One Martini backbone bead per residue (centre of mass of N, CA, C, O) as a GRO file, in nm:
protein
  126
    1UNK     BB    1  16.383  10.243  -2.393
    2UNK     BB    2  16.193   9.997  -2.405
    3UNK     BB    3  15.876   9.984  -2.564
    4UNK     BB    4  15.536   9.836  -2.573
    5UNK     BB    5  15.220   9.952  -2.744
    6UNK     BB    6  14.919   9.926  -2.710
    7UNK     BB    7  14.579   9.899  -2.926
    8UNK     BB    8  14.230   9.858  -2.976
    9UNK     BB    9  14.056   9.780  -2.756
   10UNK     BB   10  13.730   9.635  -2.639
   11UNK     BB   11  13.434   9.622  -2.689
   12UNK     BB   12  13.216   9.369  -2.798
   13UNK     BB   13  13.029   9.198  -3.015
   14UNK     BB   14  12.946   8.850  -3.141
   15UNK     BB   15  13.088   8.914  -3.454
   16UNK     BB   16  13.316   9.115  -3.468
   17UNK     BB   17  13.586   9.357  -3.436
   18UNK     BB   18  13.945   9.429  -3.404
   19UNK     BB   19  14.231   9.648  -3.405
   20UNK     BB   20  14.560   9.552  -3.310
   21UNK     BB   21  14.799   9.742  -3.186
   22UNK     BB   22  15.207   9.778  -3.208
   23UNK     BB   23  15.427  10.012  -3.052
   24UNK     BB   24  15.765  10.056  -3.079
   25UNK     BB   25  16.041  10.175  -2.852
   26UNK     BB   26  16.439  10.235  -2.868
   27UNK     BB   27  16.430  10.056  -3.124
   28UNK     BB   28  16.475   9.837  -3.368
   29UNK     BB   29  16.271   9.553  -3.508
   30UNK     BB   30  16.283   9.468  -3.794
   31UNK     BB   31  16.449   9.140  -3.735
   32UNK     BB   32  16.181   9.091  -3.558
   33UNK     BB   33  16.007   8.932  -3.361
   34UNK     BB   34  15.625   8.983  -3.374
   35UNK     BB   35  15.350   8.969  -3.130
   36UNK     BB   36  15.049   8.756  -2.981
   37UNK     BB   37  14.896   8.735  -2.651
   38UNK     BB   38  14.680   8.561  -2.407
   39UNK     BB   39  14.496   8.649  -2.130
   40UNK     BB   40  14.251   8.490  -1.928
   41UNK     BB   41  14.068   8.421  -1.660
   42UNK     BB   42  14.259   8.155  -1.480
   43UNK     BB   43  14.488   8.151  -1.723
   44UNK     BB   44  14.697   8.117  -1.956
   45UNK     BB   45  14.950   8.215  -2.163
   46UNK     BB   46  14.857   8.243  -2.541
   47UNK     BB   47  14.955   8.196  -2.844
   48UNK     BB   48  14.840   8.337  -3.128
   49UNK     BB   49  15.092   8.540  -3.288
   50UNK     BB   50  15.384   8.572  -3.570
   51UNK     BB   51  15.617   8.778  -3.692
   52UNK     BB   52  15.898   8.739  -3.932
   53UNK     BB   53  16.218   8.765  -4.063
   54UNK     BB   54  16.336   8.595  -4.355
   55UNK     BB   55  16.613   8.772  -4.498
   56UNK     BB   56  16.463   8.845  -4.807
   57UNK     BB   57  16.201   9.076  -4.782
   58UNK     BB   58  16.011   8.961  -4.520
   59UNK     BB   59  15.726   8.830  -4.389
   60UNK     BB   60  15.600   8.585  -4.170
   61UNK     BB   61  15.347   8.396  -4.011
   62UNK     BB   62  15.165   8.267  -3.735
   63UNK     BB   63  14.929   8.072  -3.624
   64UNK     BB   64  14.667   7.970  -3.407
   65UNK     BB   65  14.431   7.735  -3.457
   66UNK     BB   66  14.187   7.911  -3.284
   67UNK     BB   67  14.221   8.157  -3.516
   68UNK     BB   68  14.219   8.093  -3.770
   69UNK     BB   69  14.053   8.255  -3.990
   70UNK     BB   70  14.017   8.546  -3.814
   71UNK     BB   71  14.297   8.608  -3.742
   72UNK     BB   72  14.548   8.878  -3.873
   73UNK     BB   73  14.875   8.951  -3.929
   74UNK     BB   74  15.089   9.253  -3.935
   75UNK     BB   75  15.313   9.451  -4.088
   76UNK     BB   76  15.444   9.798  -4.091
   77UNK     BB   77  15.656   9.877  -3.964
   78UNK     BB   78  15.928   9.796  -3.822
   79UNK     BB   79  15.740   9.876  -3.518
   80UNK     BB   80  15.476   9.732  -3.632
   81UNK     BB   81  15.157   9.589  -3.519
   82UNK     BB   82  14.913   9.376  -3.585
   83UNK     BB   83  14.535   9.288  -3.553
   84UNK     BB   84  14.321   9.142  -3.662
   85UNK     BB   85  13.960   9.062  -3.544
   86UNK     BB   86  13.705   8.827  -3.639
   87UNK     BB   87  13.457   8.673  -3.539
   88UNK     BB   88  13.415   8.734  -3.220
   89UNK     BB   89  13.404   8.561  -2.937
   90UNK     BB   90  13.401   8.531  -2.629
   91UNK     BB   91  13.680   8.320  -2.599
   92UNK     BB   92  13.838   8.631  -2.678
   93UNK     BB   93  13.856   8.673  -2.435
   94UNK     BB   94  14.151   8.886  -2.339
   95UNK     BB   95  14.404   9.000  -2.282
   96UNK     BB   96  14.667   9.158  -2.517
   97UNK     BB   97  15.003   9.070  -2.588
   98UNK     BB   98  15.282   9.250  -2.712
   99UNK     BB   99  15.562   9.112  -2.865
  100UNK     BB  100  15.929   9.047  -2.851
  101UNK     BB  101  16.212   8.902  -3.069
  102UNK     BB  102  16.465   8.798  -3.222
  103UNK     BB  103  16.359   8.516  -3.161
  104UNK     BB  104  16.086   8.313  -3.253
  105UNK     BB  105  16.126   8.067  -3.058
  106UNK     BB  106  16.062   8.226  -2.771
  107UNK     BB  107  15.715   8.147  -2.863
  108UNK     BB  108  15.764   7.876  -2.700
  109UNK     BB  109  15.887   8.030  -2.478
  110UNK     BB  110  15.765   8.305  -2.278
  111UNK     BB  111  16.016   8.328  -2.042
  112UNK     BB  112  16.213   8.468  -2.321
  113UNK     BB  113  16.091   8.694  -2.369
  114UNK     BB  114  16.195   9.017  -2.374
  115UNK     BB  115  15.930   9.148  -2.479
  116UNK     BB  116  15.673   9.382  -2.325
  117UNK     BB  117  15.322   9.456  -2.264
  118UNK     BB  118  15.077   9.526  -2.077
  119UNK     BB  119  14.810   9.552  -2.266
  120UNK     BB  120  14.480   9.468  -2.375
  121UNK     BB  121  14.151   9.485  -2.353
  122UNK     BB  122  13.932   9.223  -2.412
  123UNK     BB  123  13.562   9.219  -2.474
  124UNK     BB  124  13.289   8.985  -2.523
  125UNK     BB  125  12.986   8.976  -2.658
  126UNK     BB  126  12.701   8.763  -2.660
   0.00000   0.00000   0.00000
């Protein structure tokens, strides 16, 4: 059985830090991609970042606009992924939710990816 674990989450003040894990397991992940949505209340739910495999002996990143620059995504091992999350704003309050998918691209169109965790609750305090 697949599942997908945060941890990491928590209180923060605006302007702290905090860096979110993502353990997969169940099967191999090497050669998915996996990444960071977050939803806050209210909202949809929108992609942060993702990591895939370029097949050629790395993964590269992709992150959204208006985390760049604060927000960095890495993975550990095959199975596991982070978030460092820096210069944290009110506006990143936000459940944060680790995906997985063989396909990249399905981090475009939400209800296409395969693995969802549960979540992990992020609250920025201004």
């Amino acid at each position: 059985q697949v599942q997908l674990v945060e941890s990491g989450g928590g209180l923060v003040q605006a302007g702290g830090s905090l860096r979110l894990a993502c353990a997969a397991s169940g099967r191999t992940f090497e050669a998915y991609a996996m990444g960071w949505f977050r939803q806050a209340p209210g909202k949809e739910r929108e992609f942060v970042s993702l990591t895939r495999w370029t097949g050629v002996g790395h993964y590269i990143g992709n992150t959204a606009r208006s985390v760049k620059g604060r927000f960095t995504i890495s993975r550990g091992d095959k199975n596991t992924v982070f978030l460092q999350m820096s210069s944290l704003k009110p506006d990143d309050t936000a459940v944060y939710y680790c995906a997985a998918d063989p396909d990249y691209k399905a981090f475009s169109t939400i209800p296409s990816i395969h693995y969802w965790g549960q979540g992990t609750q992020v609250t920025v305090s201004s």
